[in-house]
Amino acid sequence: MWKRGKAVLLATCTASAALLSASAVAAEAKLSDGVVKIGVLTDMSSIYSTLGGRGAVQAVKMAADDFMKENPDIKVEVVYADHQSKADIAASKAREWFDRDNVDMVTDLTNSSVAFAVIDLARQRNKIAIATGPASSEITNSKCTPVSVQYVYDTYALGRTTAREMMRQGGKTWYFVAADYAFGKALVGDASNAIKSEGGSVLGTAWAPMHTSDFSTYLMQAQSSGAKVIGLANAGGDFVNAMKAAQQFGLTRTGGPQMVGLLVFLADVHAIGLQAAQGLEFSTAFYWDRDEETRKWSKRFFESAKRMPEQTDAGDYSSTLHYLRAVKAAGTDETGVVMKKMRELPINDFFAKNGRIREDGLMVHDMYLVEAKKPSESKYPWDYYTVKAVIPGEKAFRPLAESACALVKK
């Protein structure tokens, strides 16, 4: 009798194990190839490598590792490639990832031209693209798609918040030195609209190609205009070179035109030094030394990167973890279902509080107006900013009522 009971028990356990195994296989089958595959397409060797590059890869891998610790049954794989800030190279790599390597989501992208090319491919292949580095507000405006997200900032928020603050300080006339491609044009356009709406005027724009090493001609044009504010609508190495030239020309001295950066990164201030950067005001989505939560994550990042994180690094981590949590909540990595979950789930972490992804794909969150410290005010390494104001997301980003996105219900 005991033997018969033991046999029945054994058979029952075997059947239960088989059912559990089948359930696990079924759950895994909801993930394409049994793995969530993320591609970090970033600039690792060109002008924007300091705001993307290896830092972006590290941030995404940190997010994937943290997620897998919480969810050991979900495998995440991260691959990466250098697009060299060239749209054709980026499109070629994205096509290879989507068509051959089964990459589910591609992130970072770094500049706007790259973003437009890759997002269009993602739309065609029904994959997800998260733009953390690109700034053109058209990514979620006229060129929005159901599969793309703009996570960290856009030219509307960057241009509007900084321009309005300068206008309040008396900077009524502007001249731009701008990057001559999609990002620069969008930034000048959005900032100009804000300036004009506040009663100011734009006296002109000097368009400088990417990778410009000598900004003297462009800055002389700006200075001769008599504008009270010279707005630098560029980023990365171009911004650093422009600020160094401005210092050589004496434009950063008291009494001259106010130099304003419309997209400034921590690495930029580090490169030019506080002596040259002091007093520079700009808006940012993140500052590592803002509070205890930002410091805790940033110190983790520093352990490997040996530098404090950029706003894009923080955005890479936050957006990747949000994506993976949406995959978990959806029970699949199928694009449409995951995008729906990404819009439904709130974002509350060290990067953003009460953030949300709107129907146009824009992640709306608070922005910060900061000022570069004087050298005497900096108390420890990377202590570069004073946070002057918090701009609520609904005031920083374009209202949906003004959106040209076809996905927005009017």
Coordinates of C-alpha atoms in Angstrom, one line a residue:
M1 CA 0.0 0.0 0.0
W2 CA 2.8 2.3 0.9
K3 CA 4.6 1.6 -2.4
R4 CA 1.4 2.3 -4.3
G5 CA 0.9 5.6 -2.4
K6 CA 4.6 6.5 -3.1
A7 CA 4.1 5.8 -6.8
V8 CA 1.0 8.0 -6.9
L9 CA 2.8 10.8 -5.1
L10 CA 5.8 10.5 -7.4
A11 CA 3.5 10.6 -10.5
T12 CA 1.7 13.6 -9.1
C13 CA 5.0 15.5 -8.4
T14 CA 6.3 14.6 -11.8
A15 CA 3.1 15.9 -13.4
S16 CA 3.3 19.1 -11.4
A17 CA 6.9 19.6 -12.3
A18 CA 6.0 19.1 -16.0
L19 CA 3.2 21.7 -15.7
L20 CA 5.6 24.2 -14.0
S21 CA 8.2 23.6 -16.7
A22 CA 5.6 24.1 -19.4
S23 CA 4.4 27.3 -17.7
A24 CA 8.0 28.6 -17.5
V25 CA 8.5 27.7 -21.2
A26 CA 5.3 29.5 -22.1
A27 CA 6.3 32.5 -20.1
E28 CA 9.7 32.6 -21.7
A29 CA 8.2 32.2 -25.2
K30 CA 6.6 35.6 -24.8
L31 CA 10.1 37.1 -25.1
S32 CA 11.5 36.9 -28.6
D33 CA 14.4 34.4 -28.5
G34 CA 13.9 34.1 -24.8
V35 CA 15.8 37.3 -24.1
V36 CA 15.2 41.0 -24.0
K37 CA 17.8 42.5 -26.3
I38 CA 18.8 46.2 -26.0
G39 CA 21.1 48.0 -28.4
V40 CA 23.0 51.1 -27.3
L41 CA 23.7 53.1 -30.5
T42 CA 26.0 55.9 -29.4
D43 CA 28.9 58.2 -30.3
M44 CA 32.0 56.6 -29.0
S45 CA 34.6 58.4 -31.1
S46 CA 33.3 61.7 -32.4
I47 CA 32.1 65.1 -31.2
Y48 CA 29.5 63.8 -28.7
S49 CA 31.4 60.9 -27.2
T50 CA 31.7 62.6 -23.8
L51 CA 27.9 62.8 -23.5
G52 CA 27.2 59.4 -24.8
G53 CA 29.9 56.8 -25.5
R54 CA 31.1 54.4 -22.9
G55 CA 29.2 56.2 -20.2
A56 CA 25.9 55.5 -22.0
V57 CA 26.8 51.8 -22.4
Q58 CA 27.8 51.6 -18.7
A59 CA 24.5 53.2 -17.6
V60 CA 22.4 50.9 -19.7
K61 CA 24.3 47.8 -18.5
M62 CA 23.8 49.0 -14.9
A63 CA 20.1 49.2 -15.5
A64 CA 20.0 45.8 -17.1
D65 CA 22.0 44.2 -14.2
D66 CA 19.8 45.9 -11.5
F67 CA 16.7 44.6 -13.3
M68 CA 18.0 41.0 -13.6
K69 CA 18.9 41.0 -9.9
E70 CA 15.2 41.8 -9.2
N71 CA 14.0 39.5 -11.9
P72 CA 16.4 36.6 -12.3
D73 CA 14.0 34.7 -14.6
I74 CA 14.1 37.5 -17.3
K75 CA 17.4 37.5 -19.3
V76 CA 18.5 40.9 -20.7
E77 CA 21.4 41.2 -23.2
V78 CA 23.0 44.6 -24.1
V79 CA 24.9 45.2 -27.3
Y80 CA 26.5 48.5 -28.4
A81 CA 28.0 50.2 -31.4
D82 CA 29.6 53.5 -32.5
H83 CA 27.6 55.5 -35.0
Q84 CA 30.3 58.2 -35.2
S85 CA 27.6 60.9 -35.2
K86 CA 26.8 59.8 -38.8
A87 CA 23.2 59.1 -39.7
D88 CA 24.0 56.6 -42.5
I89 CA 26.3 54.5 -40.2
A90 CA 23.6 54.6 -37.5
A91 CA 20.9 53.5 -39.9
S92 CA 23.0 50.6 -41.2
K93 CA 23.8 49.3 -37.8
A94 CA 20.1 49.6 -36.6
R95 CA 19.0 47.8 -39.7
E96 CA 21.4 45.0 -38.9
W97 CA 20.3 44.8 -35.3
F98 CA 16.6 44.8 -36.1
D99 CA 16.8 42.4 -39.1
R100 CA 19.5 39.9 -38.1
D101 CA 20.1 40.2 -34.4
N102 CA 16.6 40.5 -33.0
V103 CA 17.3 43.7 -31.0
D104 CA 14.0 44.7 -29.3
M105 CA 14.9 48.3 -28.3
V106 CA 17.6 50.7 -29.3
T107 CA 18.6 53.6 -27.1
D108 CA 20.9 56.7 -26.7
L109 CA 21.3 57.7 -30.4
T110 CA 23.2 60.9 -29.3
N111 CA 22.3 63.4 -32.0
S112 CA 19.1 64.4 -33.9
S113 CA 20.1 63.4 -37.4
V114 CA 20.9 59.9 -36.1
A115 CA 17.7 59.8 -34.2
F116 CA 15.5 60.6 -37.2
A117 CA 17.1 57.9 -39.3
V118 CA 17.0 55.2 -36.6
I119 CA 13.5 56.1 -35.4
D120 CA 12.2 55.8 -38.9
L121 CA 13.7 52.3 -39.2
A122 CA 12.3 51.3 -35.8
R123 CA 8.8 52.4 -37.0
Q124 CA 9.2 50.3 -40.2
R125 CA 10.4 47.2 -38.2
N126 CA 8.0 47.7 -35.3
K127 CA 10.8 48.1 -32.8
I128 CA 11.2 50.6 -29.9
A129 CA 13.6 53.6 -30.0
I130 CA 14.4 55.7 -27.0
A131 CA 16.2 58.9 -27.6
T132 CA 18.2 60.1 -24.6
G133 CA 20.9 62.3 -26.3
P134 CA 19.1 63.8 -29.3
A135 CA 17.3 67.2 -28.5
S136 CA 15.3 68.2 -31.5
S137 CA 11.7 68.8 -30.3
E138 CA 10.5 67.5 -33.7
I139 CA 11.2 64.0 -32.5
T140 CA 8.0 64.1 -30.5
N141 CA 6.3 66.8 -32.5
S142 CA 5.8 66.7 -36.3
K143 CA 7.9 63.5 -36.6
C144 CA 6.5 61.5 -33.6
T145 CA 5.9 57.8 -34.0
P146 CA 4.0 55.1 -32.0
V147 CA 7.4 53.4 -31.2
S148 CA 9.7 56.2 -30.1
V149 CA 10.3 58.0 -26.8
Q150 CA 12.3 61.2 -26.1
Y151 CA 13.3 60.9 -22.5
V152 CA 15.8 63.5 -21.2
Y153 CA 15.2 66.9 -22.7
D154 CA 14.2 68.6 -26.0
T155 CA 15.0 71.9 -27.7
Y156 CA 11.6 73.3 -26.7
A157 CA 12.3 72.9 -22.9
L158 CA 16.0 73.8 -23.2
G159 CA 15.5 76.9 -25.3
R160 CA 12.4 78.1 -23.5
T161 CA 13.5 77.8 -19.9
T162 CA 16.9 79.4 -20.5
A163 CA 15.6 82.1 -22.8
R164 CA 12.9 83.2 -20.4
E165 CA 15.4 83.5 -17.5
M166 CA 17.7 85.6 -19.5
M167 CA 14.8 87.8 -20.6
R168 CA 13.9 88.3 -16.9
Q169 CA 17.5 89.5 -16.3
G170 CA 17.3 92.1 -19.1
G171 CA 18.7 90.1 -22.0
K172 CA 16.2 91.4 -24.6
T173 CA 18.3 91.1 -27.7
W174 CA 19.9 87.9 -28.9
Y175 CA 22.4 86.6 -31.4
F176 CA 22.9 82.8 -31.9
V177 CA 26.0 80.8 -32.8
A178 CA 24.4 77.5 -33.8
A179 CA 25.2 74.0 -35.0
D180 CA 24.3 73.8 -38.7
Y181 CA 22.1 70.7 -38.6
A182 CA 18.7 69.5 -37.3
F183 CA 19.5 70.0 -33.6
G184 CA 20.9 73.5 -33.9
K185 CA 18.0 74.6 -36.2
A186 CA 15.4 73.3 -33.8
L187 CA 17.1 74.8 -30.8
V188 CA 17.4 78.2 -32.4
G189 CA 13.7 78.0 -33.6
D190 CA 12.4 77.0 -30.1
A191 CA 14.5 79.6 -28.3
S192 CA 13.6 82.3 -30.8
N193 CA 9.9 81.7 -30.3
A194 CA 10.3 82.0 -26.6
I195 CA 12.3 85.2 -26.9
K196 CA 9.8 86.8 -29.2
S197 CA 6.8 85.8 -27.1
E198 CA 8.4 87.6 -24.2
G199 CA 8.9 90.8 -26.2
G200 CA 12.6 90.3 -27.1
S201 CA 14.2 90.1 -30.5
V202 CA 16.7 87.9 -32.4
L203 CA 19.3 89.9 -34.3
G204 CA 20.8 87.0 -36.3
T205 CA 22.4 83.6 -36.3
A206 CA 25.8 82.4 -37.3
W207 CA 25.6 78.8 -38.5
A208 CA 28.7 76.8 -37.7
P209 CA 29.3 73.2 -39.1
M210 CA 29.8 70.3 -36.7
H211 CA 33.4 69.8 -35.7
T212 CA 34.2 73.5 -36.0
S213 CA 37.6 74.1 -34.2
D214 CA 37.8 77.9 -34.8
F215 CA 34.8 79.9 -33.7
S216 CA 36.4 83.3 -34.0
T217 CA 34.5 84.4 -37.1
Y218 CA 31.2 83.4 -35.7
L219 CA 31.7 85.1 -32.4
M220 CA 32.9 88.3 -34.1
Q221 CA 29.6 88.3 -36.0
A222 CA 27.7 87.9 -32.8
Q223 CA 29.7 90.6 -31.0
S224 CA 29.4 93.1 -33.8
S225 CA 25.6 92.7 -33.7
G226 CA 25.4 94.5 -30.4
A227 CA 23.2 91.8 -28.9
K228 CA 23.0 91.6 -25.1
V229 CA 23.0 87.8 -25.2
I230 CA 25.0 85.5 -27.3
G231 CA 23.3 82.1 -27.3
L232 CA 25.4 79.0 -28.1
A233 CA 23.0 76.6 -29.8
N234 CA 25.5 73.7 -30.0
A235 CA 26.8 71.0 -27.7
G236 CA 29.7 68.8 -26.8
G237 CA 33.1 69.6 -28.4
D238 CA 31.5 72.5 -30.4
F239 CA 30.3 74.2 -27.2
V240 CA 33.6 73.7 -25.5
N241 CA 35.5 75.2 -28.5
A242 CA 33.1 78.1 -28.7
M243 CA 33.4 78.9 -25.0
K244 CA 37.2 78.8 -25.1
A245 CA 37.2 81.2 -28.0
A246 CA 34.8 83.5 -26.2
Q247 CA 37.2 83.6 -23.3
Q248 CA 40.1 84.4 -25.5
F249 CA 38.1 87.3 -27.1
G250 CA 37.2 88.6 -23.7
L251 CA 33.5 87.9 -24.2
T252 CA 33.1 86.2 -20.8
R253 CA 34.3 89.3 -18.9
T254 CA 31.9 91.4 -16.9
G255 CA 30.3 94.2 -18.9
G256 CA 30.2 92.4 -22.2
P257 CA 27.4 90.4 -23.8
Q258 CA 26.0 87.5 -21.7
M259 CA 27.2 84.2 -22.9
V260 CA 24.5 81.6 -22.6
G261 CA 24.6 77.8 -23.3
L262 CA 21.4 76.3 -24.4
L263 CA 22.6 72.7 -24.0
V264 CA 25.4 72.3 -21.5
F265 CA 26.9 69.2 -20.1
L266 CA 28.9 68.5 -16.9
A267 CA 31.9 67.4 -19.1
D268 CA 31.8 70.8 -20.9
V269 CA 32.1 72.7 -17.7
H270 CA 34.9 70.3 -16.6
A271 CA 36.7 70.9 -19.9
I272 CA 36.6 74.7 -19.9
G273 CA 37.0 75.0 -16.1
L274 CA 35.0 77.1 -13.6
Q275 CA 37.3 80.1 -14.2
A276 CA 35.8 80.4 -17.7
A277 CA 32.4 78.9 -17.0
Q278 CA 31.5 80.8 -13.8
G279 CA 28.2 82.6 -14.0
L280 CA 27.1 80.6 -17.0
E281 CA 23.3 79.8 -16.6
F282 CA 21.5 77.1 -18.4
S283 CA 18.8 74.4 -17.9
T284 CA 19.5 70.7 -17.3
A285 CA 17.4 67.6 -16.7
F286 CA 19.7 66.3 -14.0
Y287 CA 22.5 67.2 -11.7
W288 CA 24.4 64.5 -9.8
D289 CA 24.7 66.6 -6.6
R290 CA 21.1 67.7 -6.3
D291 CA 20.1 65.4 -3.4
E292 CA 21.0 62.2 -1.5
E293 CA 19.3 60.0 -4.1
T294 CA 21.1 61.5 -7.1
R295 CA 24.4 61.3 -5.2
K296 CA 23.9 57.7 -4.3
W297 CA 23.4 56.6 -7.9
S298 CA 26.1 58.9 -9.2
K299 CA 28.7 57.5 -6.9
R300 CA 27.9 54.0 -8.2
F301 CA 28.3 55.3 -11.7
F302 CA 31.6 57.0 -10.8
E303 CA 33.1 53.7 -9.5
S304 CA 33.4 52.5 -13.1
A305 CA 33.4 55.6 -15.2
K306 CA 35.8 57.6 -13.0
R307 CA 33.7 60.7 -13.7
M308 CA 30.3 62.0 -12.5
P309 CA 27.3 61.2 -14.8
E310 CA 25.8 63.4 -17.4
Q311 CA 22.1 64.1 -17.6
T312 CA 22.1 61.7 -20.6
D313 CA 23.8 58.9 -18.5
A314 CA 21.2 59.2 -15.8
G315 CA 18.5 59.2 -18.6
D316 CA 20.0 56.1 -20.2
Y317 CA 19.7 54.2 -16.9
S318 CA 16.3 55.5 -16.0
S319 CA 14.7 54.9 -19.4
T320 CA 16.2 51.4 -19.7
L321 CA 14.9 50.4 -16.3
H322 CA 11.5 51.9 -17.1
Y323 CA 11.4 49.9 -20.4
L324 CA 12.4 46.6 -18.7
R325 CA 9.8 47.1 -16.0
A326 CA 7.2 47.7 -18.7
V327 CA 8.3 44.4 -20.4
K328 CA 7.8 42.6 -17.1
A329 CA 4.4 44.3 -16.5
A330 CA 3.3 43.4 -20.1
G331 CA 4.6 39.9 -19.9
T332 CA 6.1 40.3 -23.4
D333 CA 8.6 42.3 -25.3
E334 CA 6.1 42.9 -28.2
T335 CA 6.5 46.5 -29.1
G336 CA 2.9 47.7 -29.0
V337 CA 2.1 46.2 -25.7
V338 CA 5.3 47.4 -24.1
M339 CA 4.8 50.9 -25.4
K340 CA 1.3 51.0 -23.9
K341 CA 2.8 49.9 -20.5
M342 CA 5.6 52.5 -20.7
R343 CA 2.9 55.2 -21.1
E344 CA 0.8 53.8 -18.3
L345 CA 3.6 53.3 -15.7
P346 CA 4.7 56.5 -13.8
I347 CA 8.4 57.2 -13.5
N348 CA 9.7 57.8 -9.9
D349 CA 13.4 57.4 -9.4
F350 CA 16.5 59.4 -8.8
F351 CA 16.2 60.9 -12.3
A352 CA 12.6 62.0 -12.3
K353 CA 9.7 62.3 -9.9
N354 CA 6.2 61.8 -11.2
G355 CA 7.5 61.6 -14.8
R356 CA 5.3 60.3 -17.5
I357 CA 5.5 59.4 -21.2
R358 CA 2.8 61.2 -23.1
E359 CA 1.0 59.9 -26.2
D360 CA 3.4 61.9 -28.4
G361 CA 6.3 59.9 -26.9
L362 CA 7.7 62.8 -24.8
M363 CA 8.7 62.0 -21.2
V364 CA 7.6 65.0 -19.2
H365 CA 9.5 65.8 -15.9
D366 CA 11.0 68.7 -14.0
M367 CA 13.9 70.6 -15.4
Y368 CA 16.4 72.6 -13.4
L369 CA 17.9 76.1 -13.9
V370 CA 21.5 76.0 -12.8
E371 CA 24.5 78.4 -12.6
A372 CA 28.1 77.4 -12.9
K373 CA 29.9 78.2 -9.6
K374 CA 32.8 80.5 -9.1
P375 CA 36.1 78.5 -8.5
S376 CA 36.0 79.7 -4.8
E377 CA 32.5 78.2 -4.3
S378 CA 33.4 74.7 -5.4
K379 CA 34.2 72.6 -2.3
Y380 CA 35.0 69.2 -3.8
P381 CA 35.6 67.5 -7.2
W382 CA 32.7 67.9 -9.7
D383 CA 31.0 70.4 -7.4
Y384 CA 30.2 72.7 -10.3
Y385 CA 26.5 73.8 -10.2
T386 CA 24.2 75.8 -8.0
V387 CA 20.5 74.9 -8.6
K388 CA 18.7 78.2 -8.9
A389 CA 15.2 77.0 -9.7
V390 CA 13.0 73.9 -10.4
I391 CA 10.9 74.3 -13.6
P392 CA 7.8 71.9 -13.4
G393 CA 7.5 69.6 -16.4
E394 CA 4.2 71.1 -17.5
K395 CA 5.8 74.5 -17.8
A396 CA 9.1 73.4 -19.3
F397 CA 7.8 71.2 -22.2
R398 CA 5.5 71.9 -25.1
P399 CA 1.8 71.7 -24.1
L400 CA -0.1 69.0 -26.0
A401 CA -2.5 71.7 -27.2
E402 CA 0.4 73.0 -29.3
S403 CA 1.6 69.7 -30.6
A404 CA 1.7 68.8 -34.2
C405 CA 2.0 65.1 -33.4
A406 CA -0.5 63.0 -35.3
L407 CA -0.9 60.7 -32.3
V408 CA -2.3 63.4 -30.1
K409 CA -6.1 63.5 -29.8
K410 CA -7.3 67.0 -30.5

